[in-house]
Coordinates of C-alpha atoms in Angstrom, one line a residue:
Chain Q
M2 CA -49.6 -65.2 40.7
S3 CA -47.0 -67.4 42.5
Q4 CA -44.4 -66.6 39.9
D5 CA -45.2 -62.9 40.4
I6 CA -44.7 -63.0 44.1
E7 CA -41.4 -64.8 43.6
T8 CA -40.2 -62.1 41.2
I9 CA -41.3 -59.4 43.6
I10 CA -39.3 -61.0 46.4
R11 CA -36.2 -61.4 44.3
T12 CA -36.4 -57.7 43.4
L13 CA -37.0 -56.9 47.1
L14 CA -34.0 -58.8 48.2
S15 CA -31.9 -57.0 45.6
D16 CA -33.2 -53.6 46.7
V17 CA -32.8 -54.1 50.4
L18 CA -29.7 -56.3 50.6
G19 CA -27.9 -54.8 47.6
L20 CA -27.5 -58.2 46.0
S21 CA -26.5 -58.3 42.4
S22 CA -29.0 -59.6 39.8
E23 CA -26.8 -62.8 39.4
Q24 CA -26.9 -63.4 43.2
V25 CA -30.6 -62.9 43.2
S26 CA -31.4 -65.1 40.2
A27 CA -29.3 -67.9 41.7
L28 CA -31.6 -68.1 44.8
H29 CA -33.7 -71.3 44.9
N30 CA -36.1 -72.6 47.4
D31 CA -33.5 -74.2 49.6
S32 CA -31.1 -71.2 49.6
A33 CA -30.4 -70.2 53.2
L34 CA -31.1 -66.5 54.0
F35 CA -30.8 -65.6 57.7
G36 CA -27.3 -66.4 58.9
A37 CA -26.0 -67.0 55.4
I38 CA -26.3 -63.5 54.0
P39 CA -24.3 -61.1 56.3
E40 CA -26.3 -58.0 55.1
L41 CA -29.5 -59.6 56.5
D42 CA -29.4 -58.1 60.1
S43 CA -32.3 -57.1 62.3
M44 CA -32.6 -53.6 60.6
A45 CA -32.7 -55.3 57.2
V46 CA -35.4 -57.8 58.4
A47 CA -37.4 -54.8 59.5
G48 CA -37.0 -53.0 56.2
L49 CA -37.9 -56.2 54.3
L50 CA -41.1 -56.7 56.2
T51 CA -42.3 -53.1 55.7
E52 CA -41.5 -53.2 52.0
L53 CA -43.1 -56.6 51.6
E54 CA -46.3 -55.1 53.0
D55 CA -46.2 -52.2 50.6
R56 CA -45.3 -54.1 47.5
L57 CA -47.8 -57.0 48.1
D58 CA -50.4 -54.8 49.8
I59 CA -50.6 -57.1 52.8
T60 CA -50.4 -56.6 56.6
I61 CA -47.9 -58.6 58.6
D62 CA -48.5 -59.0 62.3
D63 CA -45.3 -59.1 64.4
D64 CA -46.3 -62.4 66.0
E65 CA -46.4 -64.0 62.5
V66 CA -42.7 -63.2 62.2
D67 CA -40.4 -65.9 63.6
G68 CA -36.9 -67.2 62.8
E69 CA -38.4 -69.7 60.4
L70 CA -39.6 -67.0 58.0
F71 CA -36.2 -66.0 56.8
T72 CA -34.6 -69.4 57.0
T73 CA -34.6 -70.0 53.3
F74 CA -35.7 -68.2 50.1
G75 CA -38.5 -70.9 49.8
S76 CA -39.9 -70.2 53.3
L77 CA -40.1 -66.4 52.6
V78 CA -41.8 -66.9 49.2
G79 CA -44.2 -69.5 50.8
F80 CA -45.1 -67.0 53.6
A81 CA -45.7 -64.2 51.1
E82 CA -47.9 -66.5 48.9
T83 CA -50.0 -67.5 51.8
K84 CA -50.4 -63.8 52.9
G85 CA -51.0 -62.7 49.3
A86 CA -53.7 -65.2 48.7
A87 CA -55.5 -64.5 52.0
Chain I
M26 CA -13.3 -29.8 38.7
R27 CA -15.2 -31.6 41.4
P28 CA -17.4 -29.0 43.2
Q29 CA -16.5 -28.6 46.9
P30 CA -18.9 -27.8 49.6
V31 CA -18.9 -24.9 52.1
H32 CA -20.1 -25.4 55.7
L33 CA -22.7 -22.9 56.8
H34 CA -24.6 -22.4 60.0
Y35 CA -28.2 -21.8 60.8
S36 CA -29.8 -21.3 64.1
T37 CA -32.9 -23.0 65.3
A38 CA -34.4 -23.3 68.8
T39 CA -31.5 -22.4 71.0
Q40 CA -28.7 -24.0 69.0
S41 CA -26.6 -23.5 65.9
E42 CA -26.6 -26.3 63.3
Y43 CA -24.4 -27.0 60.3
G44 CA -25.6 -27.1 56.7
L45 CA -23.6 -28.2 53.6
R46 CA -23.8 -25.8 50.6
F47 CA -22.7 -26.5 47.1
G48 CA -22.9 -24.2 44.1
P49 CA -22.1 -20.7 43.0
A50 CA -22.3 -18.0 45.8
D51 CA -24.5 -15.8 43.5
A52 CA -26.8 -18.6 42.2
D53 CA -30.4 -17.6 41.3
R54 CA -31.7 -20.9 42.6
I55 CA -30.9 -22.4 46.0
I56 CA -32.4 -25.8 46.5
L57 CA -33.0 -26.8 50.1
I58 CA -32.7 -30.6 50.4
V59 CA -34.7 -32.1 53.2
P60 CA -33.2 -35.6 53.6
P61 CA -34.7 -38.9 54.5
L62 CA -34.9 -39.5 58.3
F63 CA -33.1 -41.8 60.7
D64 CA -31.2 -44.8 59.1
E65 CA -32.4 -43.7 55.6
M66 CA -30.6 -40.4 56.0
N67 CA -27.3 -42.1 56.5
R68 CA -27.8 -44.6 53.6
T69 CA -28.6 -41.8 51.1
R70 CA -26.2 -39.1 52.2
R71 CA -23.5 -39.8 49.6
M72 CA -26.1 -40.1 46.8
V73 CA -27.6 -36.8 47.8
A74 CA -24.2 -35.1 48.1
E75 CA -23.3 -36.3 44.6
A76 CA -26.7 -35.0 43.2
M77 CA -25.8 -31.6 44.9
R78 CA -22.4 -31.7 43.0
G79 CA -24.3 -32.3 39.8
L80 CA -26.5 -29.3 40.5
A81 CA -23.5 -27.2 41.2
K82 CA -22.1 -28.1 37.8
R83 CA -25.4 -26.7 36.4
D84 CA -24.9 -23.5 38.4
V85 CA -27.7 -24.3 40.8
A86 CA -26.9 -24.0 44.5
S87 CA -28.2 -26.5 47.1
L88 CA -28.2 -26.8 50.8
L89 CA -28.2 -29.9 53.0
P90 CA -28.9 -29.0 56.6
D91 CA -28.1 -31.1 59.7
L92 CA -31.5 -31.6 61.4
P93 CA -31.2 -31.0 65.2
G94 CA -30.0 -34.2 66.9
C95 CA -28.5 -35.6 63.7
N96 CA -25.0 -35.7 62.1
E97 CA -22.8 -32.9 63.7
S98 CA -25.6 -31.5 65.8
T99 CA -24.9 -31.1 69.5
A100 CA -28.6 -31.2 70.4
A101 CA -30.0 -34.4 71.8
L102 CA -32.0 -36.5 69.3
S103 CA -34.3 -37.6 72.2
S104 CA -35.6 -34.0 72.6
Q105 CA -36.5 -33.6 69.0
S106 CA -39.9 -34.1 67.3
I107 CA -41.3 -33.7 63.9
E108 CA -42.4 -30.3 65.0
S109 CA -38.9 -29.2 66.0
W110 CA -37.5 -30.5 62.7
R111 CA -40.2 -28.6 60.8
R112 CA -39.1 -25.4 62.6
A113 CA -35.5 -26.2 61.6
V114 CA -36.5 -26.6 58.0
S115 CA -38.4 -23.2 58.1
D116 CA -35.4 -21.6 59.9
V117 CA -32.7 -22.9 57.5
A118 CA -34.8 -21.9 54.4
T119 CA -35.2 -18.3 55.7
Q120 CA -31.7 -17.9 57.0
L121 CA -29.8 -19.4 54.1
G122 CA -32.0 -18.0 51.4
A123 CA -33.5 -21.2 49.9
T124 CA -35.7 -20.7 46.8
H125 CA -37.0 -24.3 46.3
V126 CA -37.4 -27.4 48.4
V127 CA -36.6 -31.0 47.5
S128 CA -37.5 -33.7 49.9
I129 CA -36.8 -37.4 49.9
R130 CA -38.7 -40.1 51.8
G131 CA -39.4 -38.9 55.4
G132 CA -38.2 -35.4 54.4
G133 CA -41.7 -35.1 52.9
L134 CA -43.1 -34.9 56.5
L135 CA -41.1 -31.6 56.9
D136 CA -40.8 -30.0 53.5
D137 CA -44.0 -27.8 53.5
A138 CA -42.7 -25.9 56.6
A139 CA -40.4 -23.9 54.3
G140 CA -43.4 -22.4 52.4
L141 CA -41.5 -22.8 49.0
P142 CA -42.2 -24.7 45.8
M143 CA -41.6 -28.4 46.5
W144 CA -40.5 -31.5 44.7
R145 CA -40.9 -34.8 46.5
L146 CA -39.2 -38.2 45.9
A147 CA -40.9 -41.3 47.2
P148 CA -42.6 -39.7 50.3
V149 CA -43.5 -42.0 53.2
K150 CA -45.8 -41.7 56.2
G151 CA -44.4 -41.3 59.7
A152 CA -46.3 -44.4 60.8
S153 CA -44.4 -46.5 58.2
L154 CA -41.0 -45.2 59.4
L155 CA -41.9 -45.9 63.0
K156 CA -43.1 -49.4 62.1
T157 CA -39.8 -50.3 60.5
L158 CA -37.9 -48.9 63.5
L159 CA -40.1 -50.8 66.0
R160 CA -39.6 -54.0 64.0
A161 CA -35.8 -53.6 64.1
R162 CA -36.0 -53.3 67.8
I163 CA -38.4 -56.3 68.2
A164 CA -36.1 -58.4 65.9
A165 CA -33.0 -57.3 67.9
D166 CA -34.8 -58.1 71.2
K167 CA -35.7 -61.5 69.9
E168 CA -32.1 -62.3 69.1
A169 CA -31.3 -61.3 72.7
G170 CA -34.0 -63.7 73.9
I171 CA -36.5 -60.9 74.9
V172 CA -40.0 -61.0 73.7
T173 CA -41.5 -57.5 73.0
T174 CA -44.5 -56.2 71.0
A175 CA -45.0 -53.0 69.2
E176 CA -47.9 -52.1 71.5
Q177 CA -45.8 -52.6 74.6
L178 CA -42.9 -50.5 73.2
I179 CA -45.2 -47.6 72.3
I180 CA -46.8 -47.5 75.7
E181 CA -43.3 -47.6 77.3
G182 CA -42.0 -45.0 74.9
Q183 CA -44.8 -42.5 75.6
H184 CA -43.3 -42.0 79.0
D185 CA -39.6 -42.6 78.8
G186 CA -38.8 -42.6 75.1
L187 CA -37.3 -45.6 73.2
D188 CA -34.1 -46.7 71.8
L189 CA -35.0 -47.9 68.3
A190 CA -32.3 -49.3 66.1
G191 CA -29.8 -46.9 67.9
H192 CA -32.0 -43.8 67.6
A193 CA -33.1 -42.2 70.8
I194 CA -36.7 -41.5 70.1
G195 CA -38.3 -39.2 72.7
P196 CA -42.0 -39.3 73.6
A197 CA -42.7 -36.2 71.4
M198 CA -41.1 -37.8 68.3
L199 CA -42.9 -41.0 68.9
M200 CA -46.3 -39.3 69.1
D201 CA -45.5 -37.1 66.1
L202 CA -44.4 -40.1 63.9
E203 CA -47.6 -42.0 64.6
K204 CA -49.7 -39.3 63.0
A205 CA -47.3 -37.4 60.6
H206 CA -48.0 -37.7 56.9
P207 CA -46.7 -35.8 53.9
V208 CA -49.0 -32.7 53.5
A209 CA -50.8 -32.5 50.2
S210 CA -50.6 -29.2 48.3
D211 CA -50.9 -27.8 44.7
E212 CA -47.3 -26.6 45.1
I213 CA -45.9 -30.1 45.1
T214 CA -44.4 -32.1 42.2
E215 CA -44.1 -35.7 43.2
A216 CA -41.7 -38.1 41.6
T217 CA -41.1 -41.9 41.8
L218 CA -37.9 -43.9 41.6
T219 CA -38.5 -44.7 37.9
D220 CA -38.5 -40.9 37.1
V221 CA -34.9 -40.6 38.4
A222 CA -33.4 -44.0 37.2
G223 CA -33.3 -44.8 40.9
T224 CA -32.7 -47.7 43.2
A225 CA -34.2 -47.6 46.7
L226 CA -30.8 -46.8 48.4
W227 CA -32.6 -45.9 51.6
L228 CA -33.6 -49.5 52.0
R229 CA -30.2 -50.9 51.8
S230 CA -28.8 -52.6 54.9
E231 CA -25.4 -51.2 53.9
P232 CA -25.0 -47.7 52.6
G233 CA -24.4 -47.5 48.8
E234 CA -24.2 -45.0 46.1
S235 CA -25.7 -44.6 42.6
P236 CA -23.9 -42.2 40.2
E237 CA -26.8 -42.7 37.7
M238 CA -29.4 -41.8 40.2
S239 CA -27.4 -38.7 41.4
A240 CA -27.0 -37.5 37.9
A241 CA -30.7 -38.1 37.0
L242 CA -31.8 -36.4 40.2
A243 CA -29.6 -33.4 39.5
G244 CA -31.1 -33.1 36.0
Y245 CA -34.6 -33.5 37.1
I246 CA -34.3 -31.0 40.0
D247 CA -32.6 -28.5 37.6
R248 CA -35.5 -28.7 35.0
W249 CA -38.2 -28.6 37.7
S250 CA -36.7 -25.6 39.6
A251 CA -36.2 -23.7 36.4
S252 CA -39.9 -24.0 35.6
C253 CA -41.3 -22.7 38.9
G254 CA -40.6 -20.3 41.8
R255 CA -38.4 -17.3 41.6

């Protein structure tokens, strides 16, 4: 399941940020996202959250969203795994 | 030769709006394209225009109207609603002689107003569009050191309207978006991205294009429209 969520998030980042498949597959747990990827602005964050909800069939409350969530690829996957398992 | 558009006008409410038309003047089929809404409209415009060129090469005409308050429109976005946009879709269909309707994403909230055979790509509920817009505002506020919640914003917006990601959303639009959903009907053919070799260009933070998707879309719309309607 964890592998699936990671794959879903790689695809999601590619769809929303227009990253190439090479860029997306090079992401590892410590890869920085917010601040490191110029395409990741507030509108992109909003789009990512809504798509994440649709693709994982989860609901994300706005108060769960803080700066930490998009710090690294690992933190985003970790959050999605916790939500997906709940 | 690369098909060139002509700019037409249609009137709705008290104003005149532009529409882009591609294809032969005497075409049997005139496809009205109801585009995605808000940011998604801008992100997909080039892909849609290229699909319209693809249709023109197949001798199928197509129309892409400016919705009131969008693109070249002189109307205020803040005075629009899903209702006013539905009237615009009905007006443009009648005045410019559309025979079929294709909608993409939020366009599916408006398409049935034309009363023509419909083809829908990846429709979305108004509430989902609104949620994304609200989130963008909350995220931007947070960066500016202001804490807001969706509930707070909606209450505020019901009186004064809201600026959401650069879009002036009036109270009527806000209320319409909360409840609008694509209307179900036997006259609708629904398609997903995989049907049209598509990528979700409407999600992209930077506008992009997809020649493959434009070509697939043109082919799909051509085959579908040949099989139904006038």
